[in-house]
Short mmCIF file of C-alpha atoms and ligand atoms in Angstrom, two decimals:
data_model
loop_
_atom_site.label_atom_id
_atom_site.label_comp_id
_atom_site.label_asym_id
_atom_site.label_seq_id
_atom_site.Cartn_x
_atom_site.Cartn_y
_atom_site.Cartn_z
CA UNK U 1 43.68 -9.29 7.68
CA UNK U 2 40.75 -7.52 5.91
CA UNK U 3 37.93 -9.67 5.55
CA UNK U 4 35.77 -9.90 2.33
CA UNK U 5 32.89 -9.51 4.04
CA UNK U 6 32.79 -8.23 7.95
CA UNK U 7 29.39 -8.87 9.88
CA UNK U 8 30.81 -8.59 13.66
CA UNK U 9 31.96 -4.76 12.27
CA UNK U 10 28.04 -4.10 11.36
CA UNK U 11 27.26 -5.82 14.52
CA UNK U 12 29.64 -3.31 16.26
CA UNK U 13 28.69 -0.12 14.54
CA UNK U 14 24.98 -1.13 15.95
CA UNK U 15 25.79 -2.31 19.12
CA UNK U 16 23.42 -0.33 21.50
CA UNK U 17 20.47 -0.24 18.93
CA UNK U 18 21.15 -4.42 18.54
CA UNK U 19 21.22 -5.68 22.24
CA UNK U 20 18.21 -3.07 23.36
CA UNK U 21 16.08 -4.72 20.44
CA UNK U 22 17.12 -8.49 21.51
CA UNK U 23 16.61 -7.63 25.06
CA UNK U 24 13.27 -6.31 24.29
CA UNK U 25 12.33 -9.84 22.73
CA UNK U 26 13.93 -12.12 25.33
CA UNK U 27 11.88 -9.96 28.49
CA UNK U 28 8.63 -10.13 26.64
CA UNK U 29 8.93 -14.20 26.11
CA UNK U 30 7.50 -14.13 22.26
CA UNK U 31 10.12 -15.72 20.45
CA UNK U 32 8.81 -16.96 17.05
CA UNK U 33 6.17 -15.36 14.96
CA UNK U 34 5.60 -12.55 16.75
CA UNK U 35 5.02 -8.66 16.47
CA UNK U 36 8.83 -8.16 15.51
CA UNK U 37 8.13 -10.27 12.61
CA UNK U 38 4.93 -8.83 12.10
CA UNK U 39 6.70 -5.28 11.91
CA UNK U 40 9.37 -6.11 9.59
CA UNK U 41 7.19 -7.72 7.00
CA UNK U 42 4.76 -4.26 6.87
CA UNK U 43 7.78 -2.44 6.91
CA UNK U 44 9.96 -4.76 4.48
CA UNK U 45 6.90 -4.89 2.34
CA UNK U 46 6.70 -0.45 2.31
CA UNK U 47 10.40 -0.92 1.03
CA UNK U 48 10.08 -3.39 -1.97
CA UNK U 49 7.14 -1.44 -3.01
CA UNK U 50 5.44 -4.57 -2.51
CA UNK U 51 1.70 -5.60 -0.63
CA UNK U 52 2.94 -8.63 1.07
CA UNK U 53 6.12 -10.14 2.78
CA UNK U 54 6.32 -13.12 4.35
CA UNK U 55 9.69 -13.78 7.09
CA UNK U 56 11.02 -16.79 6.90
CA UNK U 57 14.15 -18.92 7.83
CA UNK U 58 16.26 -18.50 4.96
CA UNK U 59 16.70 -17.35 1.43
CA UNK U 60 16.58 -20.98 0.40
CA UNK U 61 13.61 -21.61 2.26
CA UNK U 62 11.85 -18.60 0.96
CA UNK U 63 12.84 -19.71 -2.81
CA UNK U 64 11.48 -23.41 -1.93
CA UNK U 65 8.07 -22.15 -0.49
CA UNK U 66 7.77 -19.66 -3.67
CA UNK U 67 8.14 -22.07 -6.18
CA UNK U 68 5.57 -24.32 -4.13
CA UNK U 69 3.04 -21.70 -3.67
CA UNK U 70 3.11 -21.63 -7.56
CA UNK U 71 2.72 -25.35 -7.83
CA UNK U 72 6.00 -26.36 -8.69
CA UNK U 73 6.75 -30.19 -8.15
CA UNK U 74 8.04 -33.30 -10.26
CA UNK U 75 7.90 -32.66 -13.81
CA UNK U 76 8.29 -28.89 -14.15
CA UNK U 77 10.92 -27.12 -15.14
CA UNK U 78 12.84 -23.57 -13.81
CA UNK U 79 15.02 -21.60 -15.77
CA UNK U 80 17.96 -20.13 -13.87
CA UNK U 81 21.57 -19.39 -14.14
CA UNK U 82 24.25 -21.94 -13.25
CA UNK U 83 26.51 -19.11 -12.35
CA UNK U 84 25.07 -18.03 -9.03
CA UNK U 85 24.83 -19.16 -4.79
CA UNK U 86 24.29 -23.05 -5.03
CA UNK U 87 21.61 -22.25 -3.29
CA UNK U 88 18.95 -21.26 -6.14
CA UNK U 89 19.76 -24.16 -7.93
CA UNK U 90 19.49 -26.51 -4.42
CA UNK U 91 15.77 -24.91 -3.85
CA UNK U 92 14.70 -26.05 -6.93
CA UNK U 93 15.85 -29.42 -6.95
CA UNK U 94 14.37 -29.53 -3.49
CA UNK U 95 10.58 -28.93 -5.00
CA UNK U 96 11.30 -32.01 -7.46
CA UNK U 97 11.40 -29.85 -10.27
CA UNK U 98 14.35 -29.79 -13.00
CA UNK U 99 16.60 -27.40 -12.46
CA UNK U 100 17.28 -25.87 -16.23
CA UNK U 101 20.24 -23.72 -16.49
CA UNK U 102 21.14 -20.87 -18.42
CA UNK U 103 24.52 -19.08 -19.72
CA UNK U 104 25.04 -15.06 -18.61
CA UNK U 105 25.71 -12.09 -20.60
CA UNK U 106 29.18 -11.36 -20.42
CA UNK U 107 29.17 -7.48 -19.49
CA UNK U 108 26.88 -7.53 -16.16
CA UNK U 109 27.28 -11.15 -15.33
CA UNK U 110 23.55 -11.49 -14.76
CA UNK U 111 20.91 -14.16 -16.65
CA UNK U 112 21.59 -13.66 -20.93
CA UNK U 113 17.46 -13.39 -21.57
CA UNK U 114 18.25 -14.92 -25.50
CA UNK U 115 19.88 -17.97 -23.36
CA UNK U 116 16.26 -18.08 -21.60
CA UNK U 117 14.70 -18.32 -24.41
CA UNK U 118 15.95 -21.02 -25.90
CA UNK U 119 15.58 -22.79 -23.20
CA UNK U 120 11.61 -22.58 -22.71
CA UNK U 121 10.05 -26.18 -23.41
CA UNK U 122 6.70 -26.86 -22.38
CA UNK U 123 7.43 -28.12 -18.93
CA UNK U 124 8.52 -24.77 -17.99
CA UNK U 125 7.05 -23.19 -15.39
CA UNK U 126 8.94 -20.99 -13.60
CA UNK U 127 12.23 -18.38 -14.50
CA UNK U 128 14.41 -17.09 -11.69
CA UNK U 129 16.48 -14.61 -12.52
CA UNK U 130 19.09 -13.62 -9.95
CA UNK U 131 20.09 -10.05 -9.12
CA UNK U 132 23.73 -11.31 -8.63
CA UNK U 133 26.53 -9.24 -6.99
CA UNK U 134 23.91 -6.51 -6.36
CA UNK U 135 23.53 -5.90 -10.02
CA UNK U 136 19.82 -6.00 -11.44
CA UNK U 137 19.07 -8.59 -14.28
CA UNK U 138 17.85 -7.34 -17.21
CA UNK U 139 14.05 -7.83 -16.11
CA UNK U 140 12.37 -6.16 -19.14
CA UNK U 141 13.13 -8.57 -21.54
CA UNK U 142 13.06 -11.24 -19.19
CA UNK U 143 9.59 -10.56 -18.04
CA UNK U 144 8.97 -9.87 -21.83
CA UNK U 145 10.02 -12.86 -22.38
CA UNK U 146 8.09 -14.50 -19.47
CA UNK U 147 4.51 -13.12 -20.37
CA UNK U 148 4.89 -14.47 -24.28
CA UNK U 149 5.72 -18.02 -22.87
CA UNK U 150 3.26 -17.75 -19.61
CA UNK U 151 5.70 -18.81 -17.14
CA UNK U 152 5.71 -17.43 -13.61
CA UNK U 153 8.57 -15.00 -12.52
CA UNK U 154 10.38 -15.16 -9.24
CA UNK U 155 13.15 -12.45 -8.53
CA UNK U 156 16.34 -14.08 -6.83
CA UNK U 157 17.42 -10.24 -4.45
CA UNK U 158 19.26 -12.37 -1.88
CA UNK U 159 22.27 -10.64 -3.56
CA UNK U 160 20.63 -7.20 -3.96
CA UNK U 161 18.38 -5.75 -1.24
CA UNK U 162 17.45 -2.33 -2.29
CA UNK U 163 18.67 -2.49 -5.60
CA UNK U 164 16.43 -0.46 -8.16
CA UNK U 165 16.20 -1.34 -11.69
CA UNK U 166 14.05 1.76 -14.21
CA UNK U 167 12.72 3.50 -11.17
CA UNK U 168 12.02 0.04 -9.44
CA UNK U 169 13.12 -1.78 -6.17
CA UNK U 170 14.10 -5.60 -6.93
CA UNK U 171 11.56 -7.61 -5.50
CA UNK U 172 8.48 -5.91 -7.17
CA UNK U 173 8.90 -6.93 -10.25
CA UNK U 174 8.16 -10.67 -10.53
CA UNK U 175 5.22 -12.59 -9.35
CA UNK U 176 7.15 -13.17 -6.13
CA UNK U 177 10.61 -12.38 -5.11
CA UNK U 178 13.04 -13.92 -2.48
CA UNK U 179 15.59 -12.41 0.12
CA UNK U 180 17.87 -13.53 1.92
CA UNK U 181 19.38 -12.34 5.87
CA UNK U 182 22.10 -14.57 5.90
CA UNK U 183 24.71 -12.33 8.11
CA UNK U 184 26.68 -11.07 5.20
CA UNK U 185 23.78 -10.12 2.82
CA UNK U 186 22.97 -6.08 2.70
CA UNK U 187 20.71 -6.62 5.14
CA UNK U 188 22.07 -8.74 7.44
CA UNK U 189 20.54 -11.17 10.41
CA UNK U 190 22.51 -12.43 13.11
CA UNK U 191 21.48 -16.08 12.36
CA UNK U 192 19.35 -17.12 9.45
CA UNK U 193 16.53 -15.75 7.27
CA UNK U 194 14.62 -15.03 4.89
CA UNK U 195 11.69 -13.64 2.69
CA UNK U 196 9.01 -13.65 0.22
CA UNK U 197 7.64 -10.71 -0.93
CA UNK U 198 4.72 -10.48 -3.63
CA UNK U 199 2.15 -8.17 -5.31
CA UNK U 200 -0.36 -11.16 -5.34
CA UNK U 201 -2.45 -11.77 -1.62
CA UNK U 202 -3.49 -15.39 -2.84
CA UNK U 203 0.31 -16.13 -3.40
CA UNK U 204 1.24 -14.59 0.09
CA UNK U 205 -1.94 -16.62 1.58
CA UNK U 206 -0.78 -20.08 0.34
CA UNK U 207 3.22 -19.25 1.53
CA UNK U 208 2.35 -17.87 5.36
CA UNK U 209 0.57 -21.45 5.04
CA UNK U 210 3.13 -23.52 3.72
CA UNK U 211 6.02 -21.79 6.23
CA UNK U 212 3.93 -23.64 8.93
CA UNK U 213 3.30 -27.18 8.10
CA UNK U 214 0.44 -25.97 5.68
CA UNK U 215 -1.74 -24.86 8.74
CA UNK U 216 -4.59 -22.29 8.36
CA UNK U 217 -5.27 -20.06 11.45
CA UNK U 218 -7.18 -23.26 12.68
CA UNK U 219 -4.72 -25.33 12.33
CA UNK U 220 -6.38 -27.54 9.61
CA UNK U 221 -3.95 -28.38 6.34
CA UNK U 222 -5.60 -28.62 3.17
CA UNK U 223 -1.61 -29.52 1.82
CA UNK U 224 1.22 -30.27 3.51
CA UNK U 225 4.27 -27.59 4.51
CA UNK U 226 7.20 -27.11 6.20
CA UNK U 227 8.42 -25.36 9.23
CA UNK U 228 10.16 -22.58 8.41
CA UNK U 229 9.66 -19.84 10.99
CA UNK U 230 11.52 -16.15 11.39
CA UNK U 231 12.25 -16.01 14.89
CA UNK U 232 11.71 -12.88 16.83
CA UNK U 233 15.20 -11.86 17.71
CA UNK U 234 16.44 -12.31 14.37
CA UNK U 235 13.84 -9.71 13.15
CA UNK U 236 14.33 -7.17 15.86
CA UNK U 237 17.75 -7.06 14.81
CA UNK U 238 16.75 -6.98 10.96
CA UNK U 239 13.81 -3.79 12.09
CA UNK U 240 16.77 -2.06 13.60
CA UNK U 241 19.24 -2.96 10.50
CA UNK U 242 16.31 -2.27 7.77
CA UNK U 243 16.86 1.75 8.72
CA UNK U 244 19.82 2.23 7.98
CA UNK U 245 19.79 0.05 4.65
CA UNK U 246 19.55 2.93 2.27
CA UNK U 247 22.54 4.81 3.73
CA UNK U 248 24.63 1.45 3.96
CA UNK U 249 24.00 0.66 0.18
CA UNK U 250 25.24 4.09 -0.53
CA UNK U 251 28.47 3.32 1.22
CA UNK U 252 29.00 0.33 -0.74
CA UNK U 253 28.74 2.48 -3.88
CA UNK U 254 31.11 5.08 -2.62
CA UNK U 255 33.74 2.36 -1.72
CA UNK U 256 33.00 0.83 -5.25
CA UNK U 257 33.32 4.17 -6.88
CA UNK U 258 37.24 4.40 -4.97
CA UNK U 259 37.79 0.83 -6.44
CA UNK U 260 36.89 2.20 -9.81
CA UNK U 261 39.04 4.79 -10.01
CA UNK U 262 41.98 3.15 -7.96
CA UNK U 263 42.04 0.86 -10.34
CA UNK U 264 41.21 2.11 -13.55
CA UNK U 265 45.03 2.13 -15.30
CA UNK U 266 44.94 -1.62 -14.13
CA UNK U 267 45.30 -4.58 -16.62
CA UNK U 268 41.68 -5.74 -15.22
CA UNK U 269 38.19 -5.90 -15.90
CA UNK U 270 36.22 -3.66 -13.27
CA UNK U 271 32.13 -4.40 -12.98
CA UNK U 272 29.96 -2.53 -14.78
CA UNK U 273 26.38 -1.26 -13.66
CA UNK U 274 23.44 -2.01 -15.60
CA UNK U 275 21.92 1.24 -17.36
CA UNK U 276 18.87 3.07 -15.52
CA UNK U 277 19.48 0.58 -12.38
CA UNK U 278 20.95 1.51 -8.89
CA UNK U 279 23.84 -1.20 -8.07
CA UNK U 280 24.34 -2.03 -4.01
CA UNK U 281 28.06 -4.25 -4.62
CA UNK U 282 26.81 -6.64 -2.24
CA UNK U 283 30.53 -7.88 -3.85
CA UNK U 284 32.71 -6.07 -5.89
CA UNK U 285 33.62 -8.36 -8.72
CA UNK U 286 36.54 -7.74 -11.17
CA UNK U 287 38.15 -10.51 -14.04
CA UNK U 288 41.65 -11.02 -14.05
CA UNK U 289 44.25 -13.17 -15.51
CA UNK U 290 46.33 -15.95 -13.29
CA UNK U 291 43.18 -15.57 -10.68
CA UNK U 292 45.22 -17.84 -8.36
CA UNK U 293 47.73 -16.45 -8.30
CA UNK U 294 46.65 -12.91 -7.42
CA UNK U 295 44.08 -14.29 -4.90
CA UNK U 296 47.18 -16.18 -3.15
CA UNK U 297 49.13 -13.04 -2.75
CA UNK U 298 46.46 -10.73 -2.05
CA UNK U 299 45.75 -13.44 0.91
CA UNK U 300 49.41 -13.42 1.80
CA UNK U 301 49.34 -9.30 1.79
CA UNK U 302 46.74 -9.40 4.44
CA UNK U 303 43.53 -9.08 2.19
CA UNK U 304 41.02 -11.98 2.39
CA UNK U 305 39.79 -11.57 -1.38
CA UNK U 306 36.82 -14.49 -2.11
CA UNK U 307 35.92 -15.96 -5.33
CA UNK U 308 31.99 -15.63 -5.97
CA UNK U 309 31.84 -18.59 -7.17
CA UNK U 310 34.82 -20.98 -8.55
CA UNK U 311 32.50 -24.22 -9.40
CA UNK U 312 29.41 -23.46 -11.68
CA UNK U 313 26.32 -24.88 -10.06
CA UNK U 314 26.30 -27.60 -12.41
CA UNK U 315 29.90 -28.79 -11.84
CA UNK U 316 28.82 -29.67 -8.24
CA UNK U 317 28.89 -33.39 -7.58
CA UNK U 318 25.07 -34.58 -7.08
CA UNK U 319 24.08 -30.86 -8.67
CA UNK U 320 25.65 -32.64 -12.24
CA UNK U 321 23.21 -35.40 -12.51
CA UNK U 322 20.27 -32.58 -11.71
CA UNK U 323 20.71 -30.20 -14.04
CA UNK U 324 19.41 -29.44 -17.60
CA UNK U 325 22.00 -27.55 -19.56
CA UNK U 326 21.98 -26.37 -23.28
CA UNK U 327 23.45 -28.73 -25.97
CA UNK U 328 26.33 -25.86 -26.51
CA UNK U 329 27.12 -26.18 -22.82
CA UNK U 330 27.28 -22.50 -20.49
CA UNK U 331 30.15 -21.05 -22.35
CA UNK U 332 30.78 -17.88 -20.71
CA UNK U 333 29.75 -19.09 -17.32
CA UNK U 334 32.87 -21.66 -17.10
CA UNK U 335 35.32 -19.17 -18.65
CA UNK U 336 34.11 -16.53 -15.89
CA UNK U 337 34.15 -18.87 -12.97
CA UNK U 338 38.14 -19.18 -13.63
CA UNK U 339 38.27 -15.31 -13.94
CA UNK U 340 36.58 -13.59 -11.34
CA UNK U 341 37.76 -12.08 -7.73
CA UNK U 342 35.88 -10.47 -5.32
CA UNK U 343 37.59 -7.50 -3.54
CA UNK U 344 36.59 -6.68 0.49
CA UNK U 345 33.50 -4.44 0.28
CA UNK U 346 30.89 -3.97 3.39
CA UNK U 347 29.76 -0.62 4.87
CA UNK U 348 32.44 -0.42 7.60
CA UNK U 349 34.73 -0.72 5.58
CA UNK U 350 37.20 2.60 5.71
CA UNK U 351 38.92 4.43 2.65
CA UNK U 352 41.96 3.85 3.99
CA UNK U 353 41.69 -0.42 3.82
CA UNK U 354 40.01 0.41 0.58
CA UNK U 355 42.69 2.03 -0.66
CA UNK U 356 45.52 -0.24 0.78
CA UNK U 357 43.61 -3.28 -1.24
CA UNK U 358 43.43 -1.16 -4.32
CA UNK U 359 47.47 0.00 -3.89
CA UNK U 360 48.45 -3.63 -2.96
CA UNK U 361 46.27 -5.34 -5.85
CA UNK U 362 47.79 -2.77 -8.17
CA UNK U 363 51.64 -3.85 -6.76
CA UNK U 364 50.75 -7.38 -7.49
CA UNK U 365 49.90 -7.03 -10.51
CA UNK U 366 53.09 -5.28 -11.42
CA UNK U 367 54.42 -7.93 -10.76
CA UNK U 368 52.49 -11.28 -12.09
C1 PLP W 401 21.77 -15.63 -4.92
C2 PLP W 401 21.38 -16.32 -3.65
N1 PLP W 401 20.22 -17.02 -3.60
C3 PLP W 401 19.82 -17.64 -2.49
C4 PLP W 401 20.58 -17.62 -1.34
C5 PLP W 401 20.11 -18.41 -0.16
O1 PLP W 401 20.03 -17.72 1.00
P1 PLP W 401 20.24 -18.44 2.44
O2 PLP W 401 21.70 -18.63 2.61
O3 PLP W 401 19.65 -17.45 3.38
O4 PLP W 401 19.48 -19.72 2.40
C6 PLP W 401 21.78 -16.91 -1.33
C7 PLP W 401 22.62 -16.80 -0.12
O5 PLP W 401 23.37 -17.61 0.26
C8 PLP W 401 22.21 -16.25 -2.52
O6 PLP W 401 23.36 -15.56 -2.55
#
């Protein structure tokens, strides 16, 4: 079978580099918060372009303790997309603010920035656009739109680590941005975590505080916080991966590029990339008619094709009752959910698999 996603083959390719770096941590006995973390967030920080990073335990985490460093609680409103990872939408219900959700433009699949602004009220607080797929959102008219209405930007890259949009990495354009190392992401842990990254040394200040009960470097709170920690192994693993990063996003594009052409006479819609902006397929997404169908055979072929995501955010029992949606509902959001298949992409992956899901999609489809 050829998996959508393959971590253990990263882990593989790695395999010296990885257990020398864990070993490293488990002989010298510092196993949270240490200089491993300390490394990757200079280092992680040099790559966004950014002055501050801040490890944590998990993308969600990271979006939970952004929001609260910018004093989002009960009463606020976020603008995001419904069409994303449950988890944006499940960070911001977790701050006690209202979750207001937007529709996506129908070409790059990220947040439609007209959609955002009809949505601003004067509750709003915060917009989180997500870099989805890989793909940058259109950030100069959202942050346009951001600075007219005042409201506080926070860049969603769990999707889209080293993805560059006019000259500039995701991450440094917002007032704070959020990453995820979940073990699939393009950079990958081998457990969970996560990051905030920010221009703005107050902002970094109040969420090093916050990822540790609130605590100063006394150990006196002045607000409460959580415990959400980057452990030491997990960022050894993540200084080793964060080298090769560059080079693994360009194999991505190259197998996306095959896709491309492979399937180019096909009867299906392939993704487009966002002009001026450097795409790193964390999936490769294409729309197709009878979805189930194909994703059924392509599964009985051998090919583990995924569906990024089937439910809209807001169609999620106890995520229904949550949300804020426009009167005219998220139009293009519902029709894509019922669309869209994600073909295997991840840097390991060879030409030759590539090719043998491109020949056996395009057989399918002959035949559906
Ligand atoms: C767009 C998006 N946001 C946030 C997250 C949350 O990351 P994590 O799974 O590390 O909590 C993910 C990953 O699942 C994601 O894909």
């Amino acid at each position: 079978m050829i998996p959508c996603a393959n971590p253990l083959a990263q882990f593989q390719s790695r395999r010296d580099e990885i257990v020398d770096a864990v070993t490293r941590v488990l002989d010298g006995g510092h196993y949270v918060l240490g200089p491993e973390v300390d490394r990757l967030e200079r280092d992680f920080a040099a790559y966004c372009g950014v002055s501050h990073a801040v490890g944590v335990n998990s993308g969600t985490d990271a979006l939970i303790l952004a929001l609260r460093a910018l004093d989002v609680g009960p009463g606020d409103e976020v603008i995001t997309v419904s069409h994303t990872a449950l988890a944006t939408v499940a960070a911001i219900i977790a701050t006690g603010a209202t979750p207001v959700l937007v529709d996506i433009d129908p070409v790059y699949y990220t947040m439609d920035p007209e959609s955002m602004r009809r949505a601003v009220t004067v509750r709003t607080k915060v917009v989180i656009p997500v870099h989805l797929y890989g793909q940058c959102a259109d950030m100069g008219s959202i942050l346009e739109i951001a600075k007219e209405h005042r409201l506080a930007v926070i860049e969603d890259c769990a999707q889209a680590t080293g993805a560059v949009y006019k000259g500039n990495r995701v991450g440094s354009m917002g007032d704070a941005a959020c990453f995820s190392f979940y073990p699939t992401k393009n950079l990958g842990a081998i457990g969970d975590g996560g990051m905030v990254v920010t221009g703005n040394a107050a902002l970094a200040f109040r969420v090093r505080q916050l990822r540790q009960y609130g605590w100063n470097d006394k150990r006196r709170t002045e607000e409460p916080g959580l415990n959400s920690r980057l452990d030491e192994v997990q960022a050894a693993i993540l200084n080793v991966k964060l080298k090769y990063l560059d080079a693994d996003n360009s194999r991505r594009r190259e197998l996306a590029a095959l896709y491309d052409k492979a399937l180019s006479a096909q009867n299906v819609k392939l993704p487009k990339v966002r002009p001026e902006t450097s795409h790193v397929y964390h999936l490769y997404v294409i729309e197709v008619n009878q979805r189930d169908l194909l994703l059924a055979s392509l599964v009985e072929a051998g090919i583990a094709a995924g569906v990024h995501y089937p439910v809209p955010a807001h169609s999620h029992a106890g995520y229904d009752v949550c949300c804020h949606l426009p009167a005219a509902g998220l139009p293009i959001t519902e029709n894509f959910a019922g669309a869209i298949l994600s073909l295997p992409i991840y840097p390991e992956l060879s030409p030759g698999d590539a090719d043998e899901v491109a020949e056996k999609l395009s057989s399918i489809l002959q035949r559906v």
